[in-house]
XYZ file of C-alpha atoms in Angstrom:
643
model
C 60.515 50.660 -88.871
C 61.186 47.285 -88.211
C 59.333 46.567 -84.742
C 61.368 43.331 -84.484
C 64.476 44.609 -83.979
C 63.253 46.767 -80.716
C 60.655 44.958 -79.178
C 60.604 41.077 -77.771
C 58.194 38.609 -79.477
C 55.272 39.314 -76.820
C 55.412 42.937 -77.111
C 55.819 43.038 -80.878
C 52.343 40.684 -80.789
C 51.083 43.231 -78.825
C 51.905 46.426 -80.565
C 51.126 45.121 -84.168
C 48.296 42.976 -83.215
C 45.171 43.199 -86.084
C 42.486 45.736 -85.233
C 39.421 44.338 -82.921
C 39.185 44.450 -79.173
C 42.301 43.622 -77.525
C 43.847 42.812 -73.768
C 46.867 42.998 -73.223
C 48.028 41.283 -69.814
C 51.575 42.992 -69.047
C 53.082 41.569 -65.491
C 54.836 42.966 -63.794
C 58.515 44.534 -65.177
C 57.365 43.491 -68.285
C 57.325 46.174 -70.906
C 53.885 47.488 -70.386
C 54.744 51.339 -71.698
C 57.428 50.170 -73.805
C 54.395 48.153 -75.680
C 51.480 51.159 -75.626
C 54.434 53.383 -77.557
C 55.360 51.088 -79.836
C 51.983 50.660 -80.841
C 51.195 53.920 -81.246
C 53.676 54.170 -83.225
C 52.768 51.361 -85.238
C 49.181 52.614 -85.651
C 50.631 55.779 -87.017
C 52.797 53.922 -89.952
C 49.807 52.176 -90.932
C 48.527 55.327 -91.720
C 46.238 56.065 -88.841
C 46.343 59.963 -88.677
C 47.054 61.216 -84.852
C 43.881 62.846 -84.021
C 41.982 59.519 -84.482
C 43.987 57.764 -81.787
C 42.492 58.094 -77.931
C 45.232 57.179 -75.199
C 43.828 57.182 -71.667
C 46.089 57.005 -68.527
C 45.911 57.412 -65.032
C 48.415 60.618 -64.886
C 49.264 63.302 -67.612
C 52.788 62.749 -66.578
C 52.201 59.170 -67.953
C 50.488 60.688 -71.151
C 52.827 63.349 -71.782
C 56.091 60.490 -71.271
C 54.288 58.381 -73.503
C 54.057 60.695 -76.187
C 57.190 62.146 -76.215
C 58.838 58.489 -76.446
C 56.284 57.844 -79.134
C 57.366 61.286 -81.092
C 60.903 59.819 -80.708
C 59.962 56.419 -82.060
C 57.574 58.105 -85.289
C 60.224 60.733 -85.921
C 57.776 63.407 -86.278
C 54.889 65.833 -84.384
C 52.052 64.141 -81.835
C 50.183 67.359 -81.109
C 47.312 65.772 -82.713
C 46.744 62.850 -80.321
C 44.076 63.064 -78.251
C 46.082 61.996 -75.093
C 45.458 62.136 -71.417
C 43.727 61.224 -68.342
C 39.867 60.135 -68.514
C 39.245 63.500 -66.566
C 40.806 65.316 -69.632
C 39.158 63.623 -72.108
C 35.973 64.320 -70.813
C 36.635 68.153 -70.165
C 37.826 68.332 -73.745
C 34.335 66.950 -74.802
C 32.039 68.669 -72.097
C 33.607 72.040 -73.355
C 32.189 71.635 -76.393
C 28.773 70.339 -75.389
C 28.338 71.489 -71.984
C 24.914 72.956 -73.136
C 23.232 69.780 -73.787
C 23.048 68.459 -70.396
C 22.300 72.077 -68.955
C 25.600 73.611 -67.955
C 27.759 76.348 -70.042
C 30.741 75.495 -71.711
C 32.354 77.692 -69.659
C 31.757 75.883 -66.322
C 33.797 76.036 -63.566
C 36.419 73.154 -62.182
C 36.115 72.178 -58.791
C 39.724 71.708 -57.479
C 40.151 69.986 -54.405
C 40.275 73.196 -52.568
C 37.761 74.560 -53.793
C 35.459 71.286 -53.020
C 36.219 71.918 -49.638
C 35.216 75.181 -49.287
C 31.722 74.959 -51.116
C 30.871 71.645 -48.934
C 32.120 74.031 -45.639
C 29.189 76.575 -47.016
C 26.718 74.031 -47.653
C 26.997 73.025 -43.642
C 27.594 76.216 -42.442
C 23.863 77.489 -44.952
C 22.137 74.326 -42.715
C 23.395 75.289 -39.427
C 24.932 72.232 -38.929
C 28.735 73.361 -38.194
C 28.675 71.879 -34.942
C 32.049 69.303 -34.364
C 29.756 66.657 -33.871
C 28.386 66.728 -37.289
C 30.611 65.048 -40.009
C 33.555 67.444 -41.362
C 33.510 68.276 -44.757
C 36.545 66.100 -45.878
C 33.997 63.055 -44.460
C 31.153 64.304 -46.484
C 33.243 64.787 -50.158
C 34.627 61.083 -49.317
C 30.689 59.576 -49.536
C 30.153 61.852 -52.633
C 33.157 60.763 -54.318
C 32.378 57.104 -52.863
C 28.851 57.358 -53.919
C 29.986 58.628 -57.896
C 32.928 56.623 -58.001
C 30.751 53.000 -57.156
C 27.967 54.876 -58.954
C 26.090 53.463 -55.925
C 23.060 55.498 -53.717
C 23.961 58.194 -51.911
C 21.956 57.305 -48.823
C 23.045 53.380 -49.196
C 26.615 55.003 -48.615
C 25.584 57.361 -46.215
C 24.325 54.427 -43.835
C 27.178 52.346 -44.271
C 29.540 55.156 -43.456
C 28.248 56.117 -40.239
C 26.735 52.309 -38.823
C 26.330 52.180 -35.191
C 27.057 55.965 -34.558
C 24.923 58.515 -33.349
C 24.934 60.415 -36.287
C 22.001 61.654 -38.122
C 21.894 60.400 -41.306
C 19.052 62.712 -42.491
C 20.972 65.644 -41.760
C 23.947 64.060 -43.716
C 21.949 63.898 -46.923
C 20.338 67.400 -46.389
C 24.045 68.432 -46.806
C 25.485 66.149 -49.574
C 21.738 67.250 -51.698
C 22.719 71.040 -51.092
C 26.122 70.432 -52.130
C 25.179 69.339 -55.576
C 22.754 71.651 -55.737
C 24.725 74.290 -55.283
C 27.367 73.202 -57.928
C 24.701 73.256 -60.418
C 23.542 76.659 -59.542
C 27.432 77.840 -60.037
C 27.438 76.203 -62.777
C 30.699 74.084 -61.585
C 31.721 70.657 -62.141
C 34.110 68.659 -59.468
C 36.631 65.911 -60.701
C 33.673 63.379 -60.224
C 31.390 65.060 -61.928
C 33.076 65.523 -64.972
C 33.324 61.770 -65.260
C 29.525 61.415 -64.778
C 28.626 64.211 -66.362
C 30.794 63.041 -69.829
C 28.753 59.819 -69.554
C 25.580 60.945 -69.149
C 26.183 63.346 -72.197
C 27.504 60.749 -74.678
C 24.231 58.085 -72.910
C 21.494 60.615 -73.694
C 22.965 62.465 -77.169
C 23.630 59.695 -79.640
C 24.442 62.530 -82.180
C 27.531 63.543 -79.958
C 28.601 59.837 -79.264
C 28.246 58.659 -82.472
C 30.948 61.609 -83.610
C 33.217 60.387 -81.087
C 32.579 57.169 -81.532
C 33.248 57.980 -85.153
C 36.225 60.586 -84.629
C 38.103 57.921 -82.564
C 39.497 55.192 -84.564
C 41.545 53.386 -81.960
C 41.302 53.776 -78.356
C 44.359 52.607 -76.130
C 43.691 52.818 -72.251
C 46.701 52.097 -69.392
C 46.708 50.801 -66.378
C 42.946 49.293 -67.222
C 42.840 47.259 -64.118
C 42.524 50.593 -62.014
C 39.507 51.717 -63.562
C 36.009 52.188 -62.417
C 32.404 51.643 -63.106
C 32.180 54.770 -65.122
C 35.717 54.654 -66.762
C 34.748 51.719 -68.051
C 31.395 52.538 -69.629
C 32.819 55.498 -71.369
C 35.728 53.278 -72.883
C 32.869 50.999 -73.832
C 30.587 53.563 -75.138
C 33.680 55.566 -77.185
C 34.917 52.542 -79.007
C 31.523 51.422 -79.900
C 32.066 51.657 -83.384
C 35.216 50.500 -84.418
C 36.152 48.529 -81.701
C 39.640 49.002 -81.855
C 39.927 48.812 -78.550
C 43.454 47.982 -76.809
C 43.477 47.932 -73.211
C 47.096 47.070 -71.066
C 46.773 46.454 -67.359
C 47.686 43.596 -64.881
C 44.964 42.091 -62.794
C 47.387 40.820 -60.409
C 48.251 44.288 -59.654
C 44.936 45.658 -58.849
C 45.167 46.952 -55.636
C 42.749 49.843 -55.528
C 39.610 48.773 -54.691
C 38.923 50.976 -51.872
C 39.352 54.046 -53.921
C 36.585 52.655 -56.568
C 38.557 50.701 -58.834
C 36.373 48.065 -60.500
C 38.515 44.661 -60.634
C 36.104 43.041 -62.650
C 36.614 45.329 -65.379
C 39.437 44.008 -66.385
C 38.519 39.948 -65.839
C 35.115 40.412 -67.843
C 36.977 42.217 -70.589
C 36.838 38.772 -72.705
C 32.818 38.377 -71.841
C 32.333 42.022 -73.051
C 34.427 41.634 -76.200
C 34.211 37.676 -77.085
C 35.884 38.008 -79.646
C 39.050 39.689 -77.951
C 42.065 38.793 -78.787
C 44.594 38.176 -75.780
C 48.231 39.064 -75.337
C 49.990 37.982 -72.524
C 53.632 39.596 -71.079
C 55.469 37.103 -69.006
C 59.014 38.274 -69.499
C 60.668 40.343 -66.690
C 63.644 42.991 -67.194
C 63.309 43.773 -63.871
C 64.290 41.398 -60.997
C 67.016 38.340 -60.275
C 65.252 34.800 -61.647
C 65.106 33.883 -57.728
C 62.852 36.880 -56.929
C 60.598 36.114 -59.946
C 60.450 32.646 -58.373
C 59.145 33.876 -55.145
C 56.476 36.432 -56.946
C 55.231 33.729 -59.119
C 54.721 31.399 -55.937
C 52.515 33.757 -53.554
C 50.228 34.589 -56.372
C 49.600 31.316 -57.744
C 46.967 31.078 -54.891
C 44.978 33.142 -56.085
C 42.292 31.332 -58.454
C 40.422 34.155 -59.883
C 42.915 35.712 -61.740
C 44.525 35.513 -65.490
C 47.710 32.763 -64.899
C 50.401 34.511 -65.845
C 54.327 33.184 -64.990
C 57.001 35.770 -65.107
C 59.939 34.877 -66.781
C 63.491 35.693 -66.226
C 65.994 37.473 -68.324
C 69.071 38.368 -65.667
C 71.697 36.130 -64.754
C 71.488 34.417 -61.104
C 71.544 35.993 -57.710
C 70.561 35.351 -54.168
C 67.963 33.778 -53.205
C 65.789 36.397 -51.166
C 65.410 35.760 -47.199
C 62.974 34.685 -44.701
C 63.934 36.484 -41.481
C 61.852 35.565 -38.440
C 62.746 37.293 -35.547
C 61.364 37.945 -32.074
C 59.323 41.485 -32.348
C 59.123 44.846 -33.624
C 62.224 46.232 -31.837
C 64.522 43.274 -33.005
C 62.721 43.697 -36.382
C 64.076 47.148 -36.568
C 67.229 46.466 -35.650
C 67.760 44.348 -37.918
C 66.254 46.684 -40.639
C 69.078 48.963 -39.067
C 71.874 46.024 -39.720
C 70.777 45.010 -42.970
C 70.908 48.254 -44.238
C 74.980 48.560 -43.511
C 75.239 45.367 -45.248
C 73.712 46.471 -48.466
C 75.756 49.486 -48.372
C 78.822 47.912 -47.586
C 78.039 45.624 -50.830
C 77.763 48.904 -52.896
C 74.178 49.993 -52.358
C 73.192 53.736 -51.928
C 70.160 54.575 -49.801
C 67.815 55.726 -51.867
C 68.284 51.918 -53.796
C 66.953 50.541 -50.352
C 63.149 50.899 -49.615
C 61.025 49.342 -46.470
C 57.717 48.540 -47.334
C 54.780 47.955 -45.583
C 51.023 46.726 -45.716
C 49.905 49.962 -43.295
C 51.687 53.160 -42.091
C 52.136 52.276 -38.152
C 53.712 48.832 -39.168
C 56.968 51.831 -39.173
C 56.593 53.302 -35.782
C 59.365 51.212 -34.419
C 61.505 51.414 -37.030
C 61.214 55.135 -37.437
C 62.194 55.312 -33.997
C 65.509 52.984 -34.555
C 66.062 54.846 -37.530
C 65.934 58.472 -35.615
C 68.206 56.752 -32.578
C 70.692 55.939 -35.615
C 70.743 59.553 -36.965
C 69.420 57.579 -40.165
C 68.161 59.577 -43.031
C 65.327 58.353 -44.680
C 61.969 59.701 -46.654
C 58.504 58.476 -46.330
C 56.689 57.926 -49.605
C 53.542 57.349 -47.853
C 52.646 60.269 -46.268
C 53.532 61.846 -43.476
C 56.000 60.271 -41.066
C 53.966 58.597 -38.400
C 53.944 60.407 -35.051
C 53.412 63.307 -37.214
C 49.500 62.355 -38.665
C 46.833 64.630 -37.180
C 45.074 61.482 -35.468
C 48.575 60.635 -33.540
C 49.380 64.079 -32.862
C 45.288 64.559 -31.613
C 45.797 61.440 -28.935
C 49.210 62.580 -27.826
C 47.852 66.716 -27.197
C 46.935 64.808 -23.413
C 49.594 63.156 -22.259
C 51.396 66.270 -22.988
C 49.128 68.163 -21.234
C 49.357 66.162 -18.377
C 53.430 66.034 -18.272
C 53.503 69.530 -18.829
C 51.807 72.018 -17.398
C 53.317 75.529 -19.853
C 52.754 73.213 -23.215
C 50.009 75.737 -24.700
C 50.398 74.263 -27.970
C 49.302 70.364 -26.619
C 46.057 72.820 -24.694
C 45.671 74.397 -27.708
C 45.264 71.105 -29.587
C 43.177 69.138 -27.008
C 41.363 71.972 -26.327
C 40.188 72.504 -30.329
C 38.653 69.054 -30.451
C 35.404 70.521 -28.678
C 32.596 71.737 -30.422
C 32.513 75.445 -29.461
C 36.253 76.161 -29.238
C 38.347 77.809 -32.229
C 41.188 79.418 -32.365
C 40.178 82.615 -30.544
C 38.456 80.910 -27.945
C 41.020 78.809 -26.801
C 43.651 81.696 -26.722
C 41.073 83.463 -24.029
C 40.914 79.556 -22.606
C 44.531 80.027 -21.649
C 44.756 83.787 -20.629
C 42.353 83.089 -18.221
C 44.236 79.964 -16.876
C 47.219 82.197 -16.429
C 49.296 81.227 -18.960
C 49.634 77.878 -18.009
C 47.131 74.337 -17.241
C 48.037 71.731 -14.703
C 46.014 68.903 -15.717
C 47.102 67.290 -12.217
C 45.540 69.944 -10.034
C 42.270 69.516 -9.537
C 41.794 73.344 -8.665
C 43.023 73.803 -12.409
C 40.999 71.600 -13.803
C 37.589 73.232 -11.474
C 38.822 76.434 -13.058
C 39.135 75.190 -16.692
C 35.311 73.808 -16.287
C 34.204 76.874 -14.961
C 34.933 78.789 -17.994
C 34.237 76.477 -20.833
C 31.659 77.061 -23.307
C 28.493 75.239 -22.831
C 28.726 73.496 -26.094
C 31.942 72.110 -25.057
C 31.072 70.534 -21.252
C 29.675 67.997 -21.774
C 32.275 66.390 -24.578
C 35.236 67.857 -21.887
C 33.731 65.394 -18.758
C 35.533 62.348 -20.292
C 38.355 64.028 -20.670
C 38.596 65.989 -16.916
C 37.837 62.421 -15.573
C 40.767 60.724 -17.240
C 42.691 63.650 -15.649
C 41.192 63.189 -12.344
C 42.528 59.356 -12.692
C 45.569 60.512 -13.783
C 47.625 60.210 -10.103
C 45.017 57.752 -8.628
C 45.663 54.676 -11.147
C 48.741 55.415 -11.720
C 47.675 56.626 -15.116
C 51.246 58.445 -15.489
C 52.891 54.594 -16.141
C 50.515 53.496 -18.651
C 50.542 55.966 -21.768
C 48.312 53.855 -23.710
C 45.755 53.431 -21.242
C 45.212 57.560 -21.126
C 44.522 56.862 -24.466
C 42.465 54.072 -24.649
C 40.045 56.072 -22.733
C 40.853 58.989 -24.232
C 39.030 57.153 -27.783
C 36.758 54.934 -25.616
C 35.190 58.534 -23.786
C 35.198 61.091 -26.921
C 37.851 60.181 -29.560
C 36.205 57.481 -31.570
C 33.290 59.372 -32.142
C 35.412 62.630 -32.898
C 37.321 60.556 -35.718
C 33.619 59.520 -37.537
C 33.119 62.589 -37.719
C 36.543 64.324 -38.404
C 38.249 61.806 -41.015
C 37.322 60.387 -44.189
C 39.382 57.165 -43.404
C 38.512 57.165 -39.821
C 38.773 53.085 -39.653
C 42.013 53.169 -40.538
C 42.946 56.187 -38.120
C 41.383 54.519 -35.593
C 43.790 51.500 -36.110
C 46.364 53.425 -36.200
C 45.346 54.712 -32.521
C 44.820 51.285 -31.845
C 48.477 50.200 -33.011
C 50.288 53.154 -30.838
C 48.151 52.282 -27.895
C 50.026 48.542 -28.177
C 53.604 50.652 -29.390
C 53.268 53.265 -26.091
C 53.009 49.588 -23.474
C 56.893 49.257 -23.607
C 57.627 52.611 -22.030
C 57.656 52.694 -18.400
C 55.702 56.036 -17.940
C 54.317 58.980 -20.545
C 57.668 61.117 -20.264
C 59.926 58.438 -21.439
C 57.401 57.728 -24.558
C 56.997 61.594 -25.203
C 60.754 61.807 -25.385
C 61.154 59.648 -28.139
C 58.459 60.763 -29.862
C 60.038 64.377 -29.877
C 63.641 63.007 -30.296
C 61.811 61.686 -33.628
C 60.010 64.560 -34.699
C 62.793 66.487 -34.042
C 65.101 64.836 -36.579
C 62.228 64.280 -38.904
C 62.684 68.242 -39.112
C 66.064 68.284 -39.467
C 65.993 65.799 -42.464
C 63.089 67.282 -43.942
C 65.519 70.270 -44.768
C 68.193 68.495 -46.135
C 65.989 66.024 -48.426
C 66.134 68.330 -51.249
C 69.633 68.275 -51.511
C 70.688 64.872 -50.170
C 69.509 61.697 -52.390
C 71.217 59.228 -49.688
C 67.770 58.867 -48.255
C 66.220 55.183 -47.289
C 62.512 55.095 -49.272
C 60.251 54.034 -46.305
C 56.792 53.030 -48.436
C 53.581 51.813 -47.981
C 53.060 49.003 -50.797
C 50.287 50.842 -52.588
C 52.922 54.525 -52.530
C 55.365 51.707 -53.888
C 53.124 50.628 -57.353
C 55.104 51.361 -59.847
C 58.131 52.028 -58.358
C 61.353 49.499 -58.181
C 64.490 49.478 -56.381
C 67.671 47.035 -56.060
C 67.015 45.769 -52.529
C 63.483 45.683 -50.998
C 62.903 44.878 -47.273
C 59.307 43.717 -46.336
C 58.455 44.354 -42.602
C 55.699 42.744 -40.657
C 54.899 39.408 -42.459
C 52.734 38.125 -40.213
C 48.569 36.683 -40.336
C 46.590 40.021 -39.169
C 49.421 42.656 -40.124
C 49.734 41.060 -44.176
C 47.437 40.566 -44.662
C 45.518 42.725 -43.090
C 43.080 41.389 -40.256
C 40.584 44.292 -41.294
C 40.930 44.236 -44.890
C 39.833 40.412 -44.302
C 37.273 41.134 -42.407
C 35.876 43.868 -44.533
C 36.295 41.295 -47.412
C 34.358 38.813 -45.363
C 37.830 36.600 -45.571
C 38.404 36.942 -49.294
C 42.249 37.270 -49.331
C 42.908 38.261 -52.903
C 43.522 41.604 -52.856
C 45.920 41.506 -49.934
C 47.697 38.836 -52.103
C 47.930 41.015 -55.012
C 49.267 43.513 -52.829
C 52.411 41.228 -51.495
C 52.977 40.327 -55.084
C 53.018 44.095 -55.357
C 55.663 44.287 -52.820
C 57.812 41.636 -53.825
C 57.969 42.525 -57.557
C 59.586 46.125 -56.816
C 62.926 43.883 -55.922
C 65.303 44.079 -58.513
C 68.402 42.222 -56.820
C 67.998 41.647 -52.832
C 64.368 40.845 -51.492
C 64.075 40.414 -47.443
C 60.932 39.288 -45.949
C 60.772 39.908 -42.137
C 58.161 37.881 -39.731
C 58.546 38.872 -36.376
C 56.764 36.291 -33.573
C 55.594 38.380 -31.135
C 53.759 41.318 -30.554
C 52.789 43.558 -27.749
C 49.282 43.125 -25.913
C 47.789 46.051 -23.965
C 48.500 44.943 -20.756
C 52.857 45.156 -21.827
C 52.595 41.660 -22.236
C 53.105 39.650 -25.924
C 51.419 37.403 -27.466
C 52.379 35.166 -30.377
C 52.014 35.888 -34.479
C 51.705 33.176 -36.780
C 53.455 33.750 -40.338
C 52.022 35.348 -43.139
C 49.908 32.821 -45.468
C 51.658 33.902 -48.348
C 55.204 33.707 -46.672
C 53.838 30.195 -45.309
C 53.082 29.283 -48.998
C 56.407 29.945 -50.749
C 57.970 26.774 -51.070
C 60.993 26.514 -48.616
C 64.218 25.704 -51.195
C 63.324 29.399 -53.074
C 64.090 31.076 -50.092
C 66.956 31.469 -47.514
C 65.291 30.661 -43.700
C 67.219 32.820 -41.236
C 66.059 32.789 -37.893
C 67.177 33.811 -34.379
C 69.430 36.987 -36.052
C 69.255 38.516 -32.633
């Protein structure tokens, strides 16, 4: 094959590069797959049979593409590769010497389900099942934390839960019962198998050293997404040989909260001095003036591996610096923009929003229900329709209406002592119906609650009380505010795994809910939304004339003609709390707008609205993003005062 003909001059250095250690720094739109299959396939001409030739990836999808290019490419069979995520490598090699570190090779596979429902036992066996103590999903997040970081359990434990009142003892009674348990079943979650791989191939150098042997070249993607222990098995398997190719893009590492290591990837040259380093710079993806825009936010970044992306399309627009007033002119002009790009020949599902976090959208998904807009959510779920939201809401609905038994239901289900059964005998009692305004009602209600319940239901009855006295009925977001302040912050520690950031998100429709005039004007466009989030979730399968509505780490990997960037601003991107978790270190939250502006292909907006709403319905003022404020003004188009 001649590898010049089909690859560029970087990715053919890549692909045949001379065996040794070897990084390979692909930017972004650069080739990066295009490169790992060629040189496969390259390693396979020069006679390297299949089965010595490890690929690692973060998907199987990504494996199995991968190796059905590279069967394309070689002309013949790949069923020999050993190909894969790092969980399926190390399943591969546990099943076969499971014994050594005490299990069977039989062992069991913790799915995510199933995780759930062993951790449920393991508080139910301690008799701590109480919905004060932290729910399971909590508890799996600090193991998972805990393997992932490969840091102490109880170091996590006290981090976690800071400045609440729960007990931590209790917490790691729990999390110890829950591994010991999996031992006694014999059963391995996905963390384990990851540990439990490395501790096999640490402690039997018999069983490395035929891996280490058995593997000739090891090729891992996406390297700057690994973690502590990804990393020390890909150190530990290519040991020997030290053929070791890994691709990745440290200005795309965005995953540090989920474990991901990014010094793996920027020590890769002080692990392996005598590395040799491949850079790709040049871009199939995006307009020249986009590329100049990417290349401009993350030259601030200092600890990083320069890299300039270089164009290969023909001219287009410069992209656009839109500074308008607020969130509601914001989406309106998300609203205009997108008739423009479909008037120039766009479809839909070419268009995506993106965002730094998922209630920058609330207005917009408001506009875009108003419109009778179609669009899909690769984030998550839609907004107004995340437990959290939908927990905070249950009140004022309650208090607007007094037949709502699914809002009683729901408010009702957040006390410790009332399930499903208990609540339905809750409401038979009240006849069917709760008027939260009454104050007989709410005597009654009180009367018959469970003991364990009271006492976390007196916040709640007093905001209820207040409800006609201050007016309460005019300010939605003050019912909530003490809604959180009284019982709902605590609730969250214990109910969510990401209860920060559901907290914010409280936080964010608090400040959303101050520019309705009372609770039944809010709730109505929150239903009008919901409503039509219904409708299109039934036609989605059929209709691909959907707008992609993203946050920026859904979006990785993804690209599309015209991108439009909402909430530019210092505080919203970057984030204020992801700087202030980072104790101001903004690199990551630069990554992630290079992120952002690298899926453009053609049409790149940038929106930075000026105001935003404080909690008593007045505004005050946003300054512009640092990273907006740092591309230099003649790359971009300034438009301001659209509205």
């Amino acid at each position: 094959m001649d590898f010049r003909k089909v690859l560029n001059q970087e990715q053919y250095n890549a692909a045949t590069a001379p065996d040794g250690p070897i990084l390979v720094l692909a930017a972004a739109g650069t080739g990066k797959t295009r490169t790992l299959v060629y040189r496969v396939a390259y390693l396979v001409e020069e006679g390297i049979s299949p089965d010595r030739i490890l690929l690692l990836t973060f998907t199987n999808r990504a494996a199995n593409e991968m190796l059905e290019r590279a069967r394309t490419v070689i002309g013949s069979e790949t069923g020999g590769f050993w190909a894969g995520t790092f969980h399926h490598m190390c399943n591969r090699m546990l099943r076969r010497y499971a014994t050594k570190i005490a299990f069977k090779s039989d062992y069991a596979i913790l799915d995510r389900d199933d995780s759930r429902s062993l951790m449920r036992n393991c508080i139910r066996d301690l008799g701590f099942q109480s919905k004060d103590f932290p729910k399971r999903d909590v508890l799996l997040a600090i193991v998972g934390s805990a393997a992932n970081t490969q840091t102490d359990e109880e170091e996590v434990v006290e981090n976690w839960f800071d400045d609440t009142s729960v007990n931590l003892k209790d917490v790691l009674k729990v999390v110890d019962r829950y591994r010991h348990r999996k031992f006694e079943m014999g059963a391995m979650d996905f963390d384990d198998m990851l540990i439990n791989c490395l501790q096999l191939l640490e402690t039997h150098e018999k069983v490395a050293d035929q891996y280490r042997e058995q593997f000739q070249h090891v090729l891992v993607d996406e390297y700057q997404d690994t973690n502590i222990i990804q990393s020390k098995l890909v150190d530990l398997i290519a040991g020997k040989h030290r053929n070791l190719l890994v691709v990745g893009d440290d200005f795309q590492s965005i995953y540090a909260w989920r474990g991901a290591n990014f010094r793996n990837i920027m020590t890769f040259p002080e692990r392996y001095p005598d590395c040799r380093k491949y850079i790709l710079e040049t871009n199939y993806r995006s307009v020249p003036e986009v590329l100049s825009v990417a290349n401009a936010c993350i030259a601030g970044n200092p600890d990083q591996f320069q890299k300039v992306l270089r164009p290969t399309r023909e001219s287009g627009v410069k992209p656009r610096v839109v500074r308008l007033r607020d969130g509601e002119t914001q989406a309106q002009y998300v609203l205009e923009r997108i008739r423009m790009l479909k008037r120039d020949g766009y479809v839909a599902n070419d268009i995506a929003v993106l965002y730094r976090a998922h209630f920058h959208a609330m207005e917009l998904q408001i506009a875009l229900a108003r419109e009778g807009m179609s669009y899909s959510i690769t984030s998550g779920v839609r907004f107004f329709e995340q437990a959290h939201i939908k927990d905070v809401s249950s009140i004022l609905k309650v208090m607007e209406a007094p037949h709502d038994e699914l809002a009683f239901d729901r408010l009702l289900q957040l006390l410790p002592g009332v399930g499903v059964k208990t609540v339905e005998k809750l409401w038979q009692k009240m006849g069917g119906q709760f008027d939260a305004q009454d104050a007989a009602d709410r005597d009654k209600l009180m009367g018959i609650l469970p003991k364990a319940a009271f006492e976390k239901w007196k916040p709640i009855n007093d905001i209820m009380a207040a409800y006609q006295n201050d007016n309460l009925s005019e300010d939605p977001g003050e019912v909530v505010h003490r809604l959180v302040s009284g019982f709902y912050d605590q609730y969250a520690v214990n109910a969510f795994e990401n209860s920060t950031r559901r907290l914010d998100d409280i936080e964010e429709f608090i400040l959303f809910s101050s520019k309705y005039e009372n609770v039944k004007q809010m709730l109505a466009d929150v239903a009008l939304l919901t409503n039509v989030d219904t409708q299109y979730e039934k036609q989605a399968s059929g209709d691909k004339d959907l707008l992609n509505l993203s946050t920026i780490h859904q979006a990785k990997g993804l690209e599309w003609g015209a991108v439009i960037i909402i909430w530019a601003c210092e505080g919203m991107f970057p984030s204020g709390r992801a700087l202030e978790d980072g104790d101001g270190d903004d690199s990551e939250e630069r990554r992630l707008f290079y992120v952002a502006v690298t899926r453009a292909k053609d049409d790149l907006s940038i929106i930075v609205p000026e105001v935003r709403r404080s909690r008593d319905g007045g505004v005050f003022y946003c300054s512009p993003s640092r990273f907006v404020e740092e591309i230099p003004d003649e790359l971009v188009q300034d438009v301001r005062n659209y509205f």
